[in-house]
mmCIF file of C-alpha atoms in Angstrom:
data_model
loop_
_atom_site.group_PDB
_atom_site.id
_atom_site.type_symbol
_atom_site.label_atom_id
_atom_site.label_comp_id
_atom_site.label_asym_id
_atom_site.label_seq_id
_atom_site.Cartn_x
_atom_site.Cartn_y
_atom_site.Cartn_z
ATOM 1 C CA MET M 1 -56.360 -56.135 37.704
ATOM 2 C CA ARG M 2 -52.854 -56.347 36.246
ATOM 3 C CA LEU M 3 -50.272 -53.723 37.910
ATOM 4 C CA ASP M 4 -46.987 -53.228 35.610
ATOM 5 C CA SER M 5 -43.990 -53.872 37.261
ATOM 6 C CA TRP M 6 -42.698 -50.489 37.337
ATOM 7 C CA VAL M 7 -45.792 -49.938 39.667
ATOM 8 C CA MET M 8 -44.473 -52.620 41.709
ATOM 9 C CA GLU M 9 -40.811 -50.989 41.924
ATOM 10 C CA LEU M 10 -42.158 -47.405 42.838
ATOM 11 C CA PHE M 11 -43.363 -48.833 46.114
ATOM 12 C CA PHE M 12 -40.196 -51.107 46.273
ATOM 13 C CA LEU M 13 -37.212 -48.684 45.355
ATOM 14 C CA PRO M 14 -37.182 -46.320 48.398
ATOM 15 C CA LEU M 15 -38.017 -49.084 50.784
ATOM 16 C CA VAL M 16 -34.858 -51.018 49.498
ATOM 17 C CA TYR M 17 -33.049 -47.976 50.401
ATOM 18 C CA LEU M 18 -34.438 -47.941 53.887
ATOM 19 C CA VAL M 19 -33.520 -51.357 54.844
ATOM 20 C CA MET M 20 -29.570 -49.962 53.153
ATOM 21 C CA ARG M 21 -30.348 -47.274 55.837
ATOM 22 C CA GLU M 22 -30.688 -49.208 58.671
ATOM 23 C CA ALA M 23 -28.192 -51.702 58.167
ATOM 24 C CA ARG M 24 -25.641 -49.504 58.211
ATOM 25 C CA ILE M 25 -26.194 -48.584 61.231
ATOM 26 C CA VAL M 26 -27.235 -51.711 62.549
ATOM 27 C CA TYR M 27 -23.562 -53.177 60.837
ATOM 28 C CA GLY M 28 -21.385 -50.142 59.547
ATOM 29 C CA ARG M 29 -21.826 -48.156 56.756
ATOM 30 C CA GLU M 30 -19.033 -50.872 54.830
ATOM 31 C CA ARG M 31 -20.328 -54.301 56.614
ATOM 32 C CA ALA M 32 -23.356 -53.065 54.790
ATOM 33 C CA SER M 33 -21.700 -51.875 51.380
ATOM 34 C CA ILE M 34 -20.048 -56.019 51.741
ATOM 35 C CA PHE M 35 -23.289 -57.387 52.145
ATOM 36 C CA PHE M 36 -25.209 -54.966 49.008
ATOM 37 C CA TRP M 37 -22.572 -55.384 46.618
ATOM 38 C CA GLY M 38 -22.328 -59.425 47.317
ATOM 39 C CA SER M 39 -25.828 -59.721 46.735
ATOM 40 C CA ILE M 40 -25.480 -57.861 43.295
ATOM 41 C CA LEU M 41 -22.637 -60.162 41.842
ATOM 42 C CA TRP M 42 -24.119 -62.949 43.455
ATOM 43 C CA THR M 43 -28.015 -62.911 42.557
ATOM 44 C CA GLY M 44 -27.133 -60.631 39.066
ATOM 45 C CA THR M 45 -24.634 -63.738 38.039
ATOM 46 C CA ILE M 46 -26.895 -66.440 39.245
ATOM 47 C CA GLU M 47 -29.943 -65.328 37.729
ATOM 48 C CA ASN M 48 -28.521 -64.058 34.673
ATOM 49 C CA LEU M 49 -27.460 -67.734 33.914
ATOM 50 C CA ALA M 50 -30.628 -69.151 34.762
ATOM 51 C CA VAL M 51 -32.473 -66.935 32.126
ATOM 52 C CA MET M 52 -29.648 -68.050 29.652
ATOM 53 C CA LEU M 53 -30.478 -71.851 31.127
ATOM 54 C CA GLY M 54 -34.131 -71.401 29.595
ATOM 55 C CA ALA M 55 -35.366 -71.313 33.257
ATOM 56 C CA TYR M 56 -37.619 -68.020 33.385
ATOM 57 C CA ASP M 57 -37.530 -64.662 30.914
ATOM 58 C CA TYR M 58 -38.854 -61.012 32.165
ATOM 59 C CA PHE M 59 -40.360 -60.093 28.637
ATOM 60 C CA ALA M 60 -37.149 -58.530 27.236
ATOM 61 C CA TYR M 61 -37.693 -58.535 23.624
ATOM 62 C CA ALA M 62 -41.198 -58.615 24.045
ATOM 63 C CA ASN M 63 -42.420 -55.451 23.819
ATOM 64 C CA TYR M 64 -44.977 -56.405 25.564
ATOM 65 C CA TYR M 65 -45.874 -53.742 28.883
ATOM 66 C CA SER M 66 -48.319 -50.966 28.990
ATOM 67 C CA PHE M 67 -45.571 -48.609 28.053
ATOM 68 C CA GLY M 68 -43.728 -51.274 25.532
ATOM 69 C CA GLY M 69 -43.432 -50.318 22.117
ATOM 70 C CA ARG M 70 -45.737 -47.632 22.624
ATOM 71 C CA VAL M 71 -45.383 -44.651 25.004
ATOM 72 C CA ILE M 72 -41.762 -45.734 25.435
ATOM 73 C CA GLN M 73 -40.203 -48.285 22.358
ATOM 74 C CA GLY M 74 -37.796 -50.541 23.183
ATOM 75 C CA TYR M 75 -38.985 -50.219 27.038
ATOM 76 C CA GLY M 76 -38.366 -54.072 28.087
ATOM 77 C CA GLY M 77 -41.274 -52.629 31.383
ATOM 78 C CA TRP M 78 -38.231 -52.050 34.138
ATOM 79 C CA VAL M 79 -36.858 -49.326 35.090
ATOM 80 C CA ALA M 80 -32.949 -50.776 34.528
ATOM 81 C CA TRP M 81 -31.081 -53.861 33.579
ATOM 82 C CA ILE M 82 -28.032 -56.307 34.374
ATOM 83 C CA LEU M 83 -28.131 -57.755 31.301
ATOM 84 C CA PHE M 84 -31.247 -60.373 31.179
ATOM 85 C CA VAL M 85 -32.201 -59.586 34.570
ATOM 86 C CA PRO M 86 -34.128 -56.527 35.837
ATOM 87 C CA VAL M 87 -32.592 -54.621 38.634
ATOM 88 C CA SER M 88 -34.763 -53.938 40.640
ATOM 89 C CA ILE M 89 -34.720 -58.319 41.117
ATOM 90 C CA CYS M 90 -30.942 -58.419 42.509
ATOM 91 C CA LEU M 91 -32.403 -55.305 45.165
ATOM 92 C CA GLY M 92 -34.961 -57.019 46.300
ATOM 93 C CA TRP M 93 -33.373 -59.945 46.979
ATOM 94 C CA PHE M 94 -30.872 -57.761 49.118
ATOM 95 C CA PHE M 95 -33.480 -56.361 50.234
ATOM 96 C CA LEU M 96 -35.393 -59.367 52.060
ATOM 97 C CA SER M 97 -32.292 -61.700 53.188
ATOM 98 C CA PHE M 98 -30.696 -58.671 55.098
ATOM 99 C CA PRO M 99 -33.447 -58.386 57.446
ATOM 100 C CA ALA M 100 -33.959 -62.525 57.014
ATOM 101 C CA LEU M 101 -30.306 -62.977 57.811
ATOM 102 C CA MET M 102 -30.339 -60.987 61.148
ATOM 103 C CA VAL M 103 -33.906 -62.077 61.935
ATOM 104 C CA SER M 104 -32.418 -65.639 61.185
ATOM 105 C CA ILE M 105 -28.930 -64.133 63.948
ATOM 106 C CA ARG M 106 -30.874 -62.813 66.224
ATOM 107 C CA LEU M 107 -33.415 -65.470 67.016
ATOM 108 C CA LEU M 108 -31.046 -68.390 66.874
ATOM 109 C CA GLY M 109 -27.734 -66.973 69.148
ATOM 110 C CA ASP M 110 -24.503 -66.654 68.283
ATOM 111 C CA ARG M 111 -24.229 -69.990 69.473
ATOM 112 C CA ALA M 112 -25.503 -71.693 66.969
ATOM 113 C CA ASN M 113 -24.344 -73.548 63.878
ATOM 114 C CA ILE M 114 -23.867 -70.825 61.293
ATOM 115 C CA TRP M 115 -24.824 -73.619 58.163
ATOM 116 C CA LEU M 116 -28.628 -73.462 60.751
ATOM 117 C CA LYS M 117 -29.094 -69.847 60.598
ATOM 118 C CA ALA M 118 -28.368 -69.460 57.260
ATOM 119 C CA ALA M 119 -31.383 -72.199 56.799
ATOM 120 C CA PHE M 120 -33.260 -71.089 59.145
ATOM 121 C CA ALA M 121 -33.158 -67.088 57.228
ATOM 122 C CA GLY M 122 -33.426 -69.280 53.681
ATOM 123 C CA LEU M 123 -37.082 -71.021 55.309
ATOM 124 C CA ILE M 124 -38.338 -67.237 55.920
ATOM 125 C CA LEU M 125 -36.708 -66.355 52.654
ATOM 126 C CA VAL M 126 -39.143 -68.949 50.445
ATOM 127 C CA SER M 127 -42.115 -68.543 52.387
ATOM 128 C CA TYR M 128 -42.155 -64.593 50.906
ATOM 129 C CA ASP M 129 -41.435 -66.465 47.767
ATOM 130 C CA VAL M 130 -43.795 -68.709 47.632
ATOM 131 C CA PHE M 131 -46.912 -65.953 49.166
ATOM 132 C CA PHE M 132 -44.573 -62.892 45.731
ATOM 133 C CA ASP M 133 -43.785 -65.346 42.956
ATOM 134 C CA PRO M 134 -47.325 -66.430 42.092
ATOM 135 C CA LEU M 135 -48.588 -63.041 42.071
ATOM 136 C CA ALA M 136 -45.628 -61.954 40.053
ATOM 137 C CA VAL M 137 -46.704 -64.781 37.382
ATOM 138 C CA VAL M 138 -50.042 -63.293 37.235
ATOM 139 C CA ASN M 139 -49.124 -60.142 37.287
ATOM 140 C CA GLN M 140 -46.764 -61.090 34.124
ATOM 141 C CA TRP M 141 -43.868 -59.211 35.546
ATOM 142 C CA TRP M 142 -42.131 -62.640 34.808
ATOM 143 C CA ARG M 143 -42.463 -65.409 32.876
ATOM 144 C CA TRP M 144 -41.753 -69.717 34.089
ATOM 145 C CA THR M 145 -40.515 -71.585 30.813
ATOM 146 C CA THR M 146 -39.299 -74.997 32.985
ATOM 147 C CA PRO M 147 -40.593 -78.601 32.897
ATOM 148 C CA ALA M 148 -41.313 -78.813 36.900
ATOM 149 C CA LEU M 149 -43.983 -79.461 39.241
ATOM 150 C CA TYR M 150 -46.171 -76.390 39.024
ATOM 151 C CA ILE M 151 -47.470 -75.101 41.967
ATOM 152 C CA ARG M 152 -50.085 -71.951 42.136
ATOM 153 C CA GLY M 153 -48.235 -71.410 38.324
ATOM 154 C CA VAL M 154 -44.169 -71.374 40.148
ATOM 155 C CA PRO M 155 -41.649 -74.249 39.418
ATOM 156 C CA LEU M 156 -40.722 -75.624 42.971
ATOM 157 C CA SER M 157 -37.147 -75.935 41.650
ATOM 158 C CA ASN M 158 -37.979 -71.450 41.773
ATOM 159 C CA TRP M 159 -37.929 -72.397 45.681
ATOM 160 C CA ILE M 160 -35.418 -74.459 46.038
ATOM 161 C CA GLY M 161 -33.114 -71.943 44.584
ATOM 162 C CA TRP M 162 -34.152 -69.157 46.527
ATOM 163 C CA PHE M 163 -33.543 -71.498 49.815
ATOM 164 C CA PHE M 164 -29.745 -72.350 48.685
ATOM 165 C CA LEU M 165 -29.484 -68.239 47.158
ATOM 166 C CA LEU M 166 -29.633 -67.390 51.050
ATOM 167 C CA PHE M 167 -28.374 -71.199 51.829
ATOM 168 C CA PHE M 168 -24.692 -70.417 50.622
ATOM 169 C CA PHE M 169 -24.741 -66.396 50.789
ATOM 170 C CA GLY M 170 -25.213 -65.684 54.261
ATOM 171 C CA ALA M 171 -23.346 -68.540 55.765
ATOM 172 C CA LEU M 172 -20.245 -67.240 54.052
ATOM 173 C CA TYR M 173 -21.338 -63.410 54.933
ATOM 174 C CA GLU M 174 -22.068 -64.052 58.837
ATOM 175 C CA ARG M 175 -18.454 -66.643 58.870
ATOM 176 C CA THR M 176 -16.548 -64.053 57.313
ATOM 177 C CA VAL M 177 -17.262 -60.713 57.400
ATOM 178 C CA LEU M 178 -19.123 -60.592 61.040
ATOM 179 C CA GLN M 179 -17.175 -63.775 62.346
ATOM 180 C CA GLN M 180 -14.159 -63.002 60.640
ATOM 181 C CA LYS M 181 -13.314 -66.421 60.655
ATOM 182 C CA GLY M 182 -11.670 -68.809 57.210
ATOM 183 C CA VAL M 183 -13.464 -71.540 55.420
ATOM 184 C CA ARG M 184 -12.634 -74.882 55.339
ATOM 185 C CA GLY M 185 -11.081 -76.012 52.173
ATOM 186 C CA LEU M 186 -9.930 -72.164 50.717
ATOM 187 C CA VAL M 187 -7.802 -71.093 53.493
ATOM 188 C CA TRP M 188 -4.746 -72.873 50.791
ATOM 189 C CA LEU M 189 -6.098 -70.728 47.876
ATOM 190 C CA GLU M 190 -6.606 -67.924 49.239
ATOM 191 C CA ARG M 191 -3.187 -67.909 51.359
ATOM 192 C CA MET M 192 -2.091 -67.888 47.423
ATOM 193 C CA LEU M 193 -4.394 -64.914 45.716
ATOM 194 C CA PHE M 194 -4.488 -62.696 48.827
ATOM 195 C CA ARG M 195 -0.601 -63.483 50.135
ATOM 196 C CA ALA M 196 -2.222 -63.756 53.305
ATOM 197 C CA ASP M 197 -4.192 -66.342 56.221
ATOM 198 C CA THR M 198 -7.192 -66.233 55.725
ATOM 199 C CA THR M 199 -7.730 -68.682 58.816
ATOM 200 C CA ASP M 200 -8.366 -65.024 61.243
ATOM 201 C CA LEU M 201 -9.354 -62.381 59.161
ATOM 202 C CA SER M 202 -9.432 -60.199 62.221
ATOM 203 C CA GLY M 203 -7.530 -57.017 62.677
ATOM 204 C CA MET M 204 -7.473 -56.741 58.448
ATOM 205 C CA ASP M 205 -8.744 -54.087 56.518
ATOM 206 C CA THR M 206 -13.104 -54.377 56.074
ATOM 207 C CA TRP M 207 -12.657 -53.383 52.304
ATOM 208 C CA ARG M 208 -9.909 -56.733 51.686
ATOM 209 C CA ILE M 209 -12.099 -58.837 54.241
ATOM 210 C CA GLY M 210 -15.495 -57.717 51.426
ATOM 211 C CA ARG M 211 -12.891 -58.718 48.690
ATOM 212 C CA ILE M 212 -12.405 -61.962 50.316
ATOM 213 C CA PHE M 213 -16.024 -62.532 50.983
ATOM 214 C CA TYR M 214 -16.529 -61.758 46.978
ATOM 215 C CA PHE M 215 -14.139 -64.375 46.595
ATOM 216 C CA ARG M 216 -15.592 -67.078 48.313
ATOM 217 C CA LEU M 217 -19.193 -65.944 46.504
ATOM 218 C CA ALA M 218 -17.735 -67.213 43.031
ATOM 219 C CA ALA M 219 -15.417 -70.163 44.578
ATOM 220 C CA TYR M 220 -19.292 -71.500 45.842
ATOM 221 C CA LEU M 221 -20.515 -70.044 42.901
ATOM 222 C CA PRO M 222 -20.786 -74.301 41.595
ATOM 223 C CA VAL M 223 -21.620 -75.500 45.102
ATOM 224 C CA PHE M 224 -24.426 -73.322 44.913
ATOM 225 C CA PHE M 225 -25.275 -74.385 41.067
ATOM 226 C CA ALA M 226 -24.461 -78.273 41.712
ATOM 227 C CA VAL M 227 -26.828 -78.640 44.892
ATOM 228 C CA SER M 228 -29.677 -76.768 43.281
ATOM 229 C CA MET M 229 -29.417 -78.762 39.812
ATOM 230 C CA ILE M 230 -29.422 -82.117 41.494
ATOM 231 C CA ALA M 231 -31.867 -80.858 43.655
ATOM 232 C CA SER M 232 -34.199 -79.300 41.031
ATOM 233 C CA LEU M 233 -33.440 -82.362 38.317
ATOM 234 C CA LEU M 234 -34.907 -84.913 41.238
ATOM 235 C CA THR M 235 -37.793 -83.336 42.041
ATOM 236 C CA THR M 236 -38.861 -82.555 38.770
ATOM 237 C CA THR M 237 -38.086 -86.210 37.663
ATOM 238 C CA LEU M 238 -40.433 -87.233 40.785
ATOM 239 C CA TRP M 239 -43.195 -84.803 39.778
ATOM 240 C CA ASN M 240 -43.534 -83.233 37.296
ATOM 241 C CA ASN M 241 -46.349 -81.898 36.120
ATOM 242 C CA ARG M 242 -45.594 -79.537 33.138
ATOM 243 C CA TRP M 243 -43.621 -80.562 30.204
ATOM 244 C CA GLY M 244 -43.570 -77.426 27.983
ATOM 245 C CA PRO M 245 -43.217 -76.771 25.451
ATOM 246 C CA TYR M 246 -41.594 -73.189 25.752
ATOM 247 C CA HIS M 247 -41.321 -70.385 24.791
ATOM 248 C CA ASN M 248 -38.348 -68.915 26.266
ATOM 249 C CA VAL M 249 -36.366 -66.276 24.746
ATOM 250 C CA PHE M 250 -33.617 -67.840 24.372
ATOM 251 C CA PRO M 251 -32.957 -71.656 22.853
ATOM 252 C CA ALA M 252 -33.456 -74.472 24.023
ATOM 253 C CA THR M 253 -30.805 -76.370 26.223
ATOM 254 C CA ALA M 254 -30.539 -79.541 26.558
ATOM 255 C CA ILE M 255 -32.905 -79.946 29.527
ATOM 256 C CA HIS M 256 -35.290 -78.883 27.789
ATOM 257 C CA GLU M 257 -34.644 -81.015 24.787
ATOM 258 C CA LYS M 258 -34.745 -84.466 27.564
ATOM 259 C CA TYR M 259 -37.776 -83.078 28.754
ATOM 260 C CA THR M 260 -39.961 -81.303 25.816
ATOM 261 C CA ILE M 261 -42.812 -83.507 24.594
ATOM 262 C CA PRO M 262 -43.662 -82.754 20.455
ATOM 263 C CA ALA M 263 -46.627 -80.606 20.184
ATOM 264 C CA ALA M 264 -49.594 -82.417 18.082
ATOM 265 C CA GLY M 265 -48.580 -82.326 14.798
ATOM 266 C CA GLN M 266 -45.416 -81.720 15.847
ATOM 267 C CA ALA M 267 -43.756 -84.987 14.811
ATOM 268 C CA GLY M 268 -40.256 -85.052 14.419
ATOM 269 C CA SER M 269 -40.474 -81.238 16.580
ATOM 270 C CA PRO M 270 -39.856 -81.643 19.647
ATOM 271 C CA ARG M 271 -39.628 -77.884 20.727
ATOM 272 C CA GLN M 272 -41.660 -75.000 19.094
ATOM 273 C CA GLU M 273 -39.527 -71.501 18.396
ATOM 274 C CA PRO M 274 -39.330 -69.047 21.284
ATOM 275 C CA ALA M 275 -42.499 -67.097 21.104
ATOM 276 C CA ILE M 276 -42.288 -62.899 20.416
ATOM 277 C CA LEU M 277 -44.327 -61.278 21.374
ATOM 278 C CA SER M 278 -45.439 -58.133 19.780
ATOM 279 C CA VAL M 279 -47.247 -54.710 20.706
ATOM 280 C CA GLY M 280 -50.155 -56.091 22.700
ATOM 281 C CA GLU M 281 -50.351 -59.599 22.610
ATOM 282 C CA GLN M 282 -51.383 -61.540 25.431
ATOM 283 C CA PRO M 283 -49.456 -64.163 26.423
ATOM 284 C CA SER M 284 -51.549 -67.819 26.128
ATOM 285 C CA GLY M 285 -51.995 -69.567 29.721
ATOM 286 C CA ALA M 286 -49.491 -72.006 28.385
ATOM 287 C CA ASP M 287 -46.597 -69.431 28.763
ATOM 288 C CA ARG M 288 -47.617 -68.320 32.374
ATOM 289 C CA MET R 1 -3.100 -51.606 59.123
ATOM 290 C CA ASN R 2 -6.348 -51.753 60.806
ATOM 291 C CA HIS R 3 -9.611 -50.245 59.585
ATOM 292 C CA ALA R 4 -11.652 -51.780 61.810
ATOM 293 C CA ASP R 5 -15.564 -50.893 60.466
ATOM 294 C CA PRO R 6 -16.944 -48.273 62.946
ATOM 295 C CA VAL R 7 -20.273 -50.812 63.675
ATOM 296 C CA ALA R 8 -22.716 -49.076 65.786
ATOM 297 C CA ASP R 9 -22.814 -49.528 69.000
ATOM 298 C CA ALA R 10 -24.928 -53.230 69.272
ATOM 299 C CA ASP R 11 -26.436 -52.867 72.557
ATOM 300 C CA SER R 12 -27.200 -48.997 72.156
ATOM 301 C CA ALA R 13 -31.052 -48.174 71.600
ATOM 302 C CA GLY R 14 -30.427 -46.520 68.356
ATOM 303 C CA ALA R 15 -29.027 -50.142 66.514
ATOM 304 C CA ASP R 16 -31.896 -51.242 68.407
ATOM 305 C CA ARG R 17 -34.215 -49.174 66.673
ATOM 306 C CA ALA R 18 -33.038 -49.553 63.104
ATOM 307 C CA ARG R 19 -33.221 -53.415 63.281
ATOM 308 C CA ARG R 20 -36.135 -52.970 64.393
ATOM 309 C CA ARG R 21 -37.446 -50.626 61.549
ATOM 310 C CA MET R 22 -34.875 -52.855 58.876
ATOM 311 C CA ALA R 23 -37.688 -56.598 59.842
ATOM 312 C CA PHE R 24 -40.340 -53.714 59.515
ATOM 313 C CA TRP R 25 -39.724 -52.556 56.525
ATOM 314 C CA PRO R 26 -40.677 -55.956 54.666
ATOM 315 C CA LEU R 27 -43.305 -56.824 56.724
ATOM 316 C CA LEU R 28 -44.603 -53.408 55.331
ATOM 317 C CA MET R 29 -43.808 -54.413 51.132
ATOM 318 C CA TYR R 30 -45.885 -58.056 52.519
ATOM 319 C CA LEU R 31 -48.688 -56.338 53.765
ATOM 320 C CA ILE R 32 -48.604 -53.922 50.535
ATOM 321 C CA GLY R 33 -48.779 -57.567 48.688
ATOM 322 C CA LEU R 34 -51.382 -58.431 50.619
ATOM 323 C CA VAL R 35 -53.884 -55.919 49.066
ATOM 324 C CA TRP R 36 -52.126 -56.453 45.862
ATOM 325 C CA ALA R 37 -52.922 -60.331 45.737
ATOM 326 C CA TYR R 38 -56.802 -58.614 46.678
ATOM 327 C CA LEU R 39 -57.169 -56.551 43.547
ATOM 328 C CA SER R 40 -55.020 -59.063 40.673
ATOM 329 C CA VAL R 41 -56.471 -61.382 38.878
ATOM 330 C CA PRO R 42 -56.775 -65.000 41.012
ATOM 331 C CA PHE R 43 -53.708 -66.644 40.889
ATOM 332 C CA GLU R 44 -53.306 -70.034 38.696
ATOM 333 C CA GLY R 45 -55.692 -72.380 40.935
ATOM 334 C CA HIS R 46 -57.352 -69.845 42.447
ATOM 335 C CA THR R 47 -61.513 -68.792 41.550
ATOM 336 C CA SER R 48 -61.109 -65.421 43.405
ATOM 337 C CA ALA R 49 -58.944 -62.499 44.531
ATOM 338 C CA PRO R 50 -59.689 -63.612 48.666
ATOM 339 C CA GLU R 51 -58.210 -67.119 48.088
ATOM 340 C CA ASN R 52 -55.364 -65.086 47.140
ATOM 341 C CA VAL R 53 -55.031 -63.185 50.931
ATOM 342 C CA VAL R 54 -56.185 -66.127 52.475
ATOM 343 C CA TYR R 55 -53.387 -68.165 50.592
ATOM 344 C CA SER R 56 -50.936 -65.589 50.909
ATOM 345 C CA VAL R 57 -51.128 -65.623 54.559
ATOM 346 C CA LEU R 58 -51.252 -68.961 54.879
ATOM 347 C CA VAL R 59 -48.251 -69.730 52.904
ATOM 348 C CA ALA R 60 -45.978 -66.813 54.466
ATOM 349 C CA GLY R 61 -46.331 -67.775 58.129
ATOM 350 C CA PRO R 62 -42.421 -68.662 58.581
ATOM 351 C CA PHE R 63 -42.148 -65.222 57.176
ATOM 352 C CA TRP R 64 -44.142 -62.344 58.831
ATOM 353 C CA ILE R 65 -43.506 -64.642 62.225
ATOM 354 C CA ALA R 66 -40.848 -64.653 62.806
ATOM 355 C CA MET R 67 -40.832 -60.549 61.951
ATOM 356 C CA LEU R 68 -42.941 -60.137 64.606
ATOM 357 C CA VAL R 69 -41.600 -62.320 66.490
ATOM 358 C CA PHE R 70 -37.937 -60.270 66.377
ATOM 359 C CA LEU R 71 -39.956 -57.635 66.414
ATOM 360 C CA VAL R 72 -41.171 -58.498 70.088
ATOM 361 C CA VAL R 73 -37.641 -59.444 71.083
ATOM 362 C CA VAL R 74 -35.615 -56.666 69.944
ATOM 363 C CA ARG R 75 -38.468 -54.345 72.311
ATOM 364 C CA ARG R 76 -37.701 -56.724 75.186
ATOM 365 C CA ASP R 77 -34.324 -56.397 74.936
ATOM 366 C CA GLY R 78 -34.473 -52.937 74.598
ATOM 367 C CA ARG R 79 -36.443 -52.551 77.790
ATOM 368 C CA ALA R 80 -34.558 -54.708 79.902
ATOM 369 C CA LYS R 81 -31.435 -52.452 79.432
ATOM 370 C CA PRO R 82 -31.474 -49.497 82.154
#
């Protein structure tokens, strides 16, 4: 049986609300909101860039789902979108990562290093996704279109990305919002931007701390991409078991051109054009 | 001017209950996911739905073990309070 993505959202969105409600009790309304909006900005940006780089897509143009192109013309299978990424994907990250970080902080204690706590939270998050992503793939909620080592239909680079997503976000959140301290290397830039000494944020307005947190997330975005890309390319170079061709809805990237080998009978044509599925058409096995 | 965030008293019984619920909801989603994994078509490389469930229980071990340990620890904290 195949479950449509809206069925998943039906169960899932009320639970997002419940986690937000509890987080407001535990951390306070403002700190919970900072985590919420920070996670939307963080994952919304990274997921959209990953989709545009051709790592995966959400059938945005496929008219594939049971409602897509039949009951509701142009419906892409998800309730709402941020550019090319369903809102539920960003909310899902919030729903899992905030409890994971809370659990990690409590189990490892206040004395543990923030990066260690963030790494443990990342491990919790990844272990959930190692179960969930193969389920999403066989239910065709999204499709992976990147050269990589595939395990149960999911590239290893996905889990590397998931780990570093919470690793950087969690460490910055704890350091900035919970501990209210500075981040080495950013203090001089923050002094210029915020006209304040950001080595110690205690006593500062919580919303202002939030703005500093968002800035720190933006500053760590290139770091996230650099670390994730290096780790992913390394594993792909060593253990790639799926070379393509790929059918992402976006044009081929340089990475894909490098890794894609011509299909039989297509000499000189390194990559097939993106496949746009029509109403009722099932994707081929190579798409998944 | 300092607008301190009115955070719930970290030691209060209400905050402990909220912590437990906050960890419980993802655990509930995981349990729903296990049912889906059973109802769903076999994952890539699997031949049957029960295989999905065994795989899901094994690989998500760090997730559900950490959540369960957390629930026990917070429960114990709550009982230790006068």
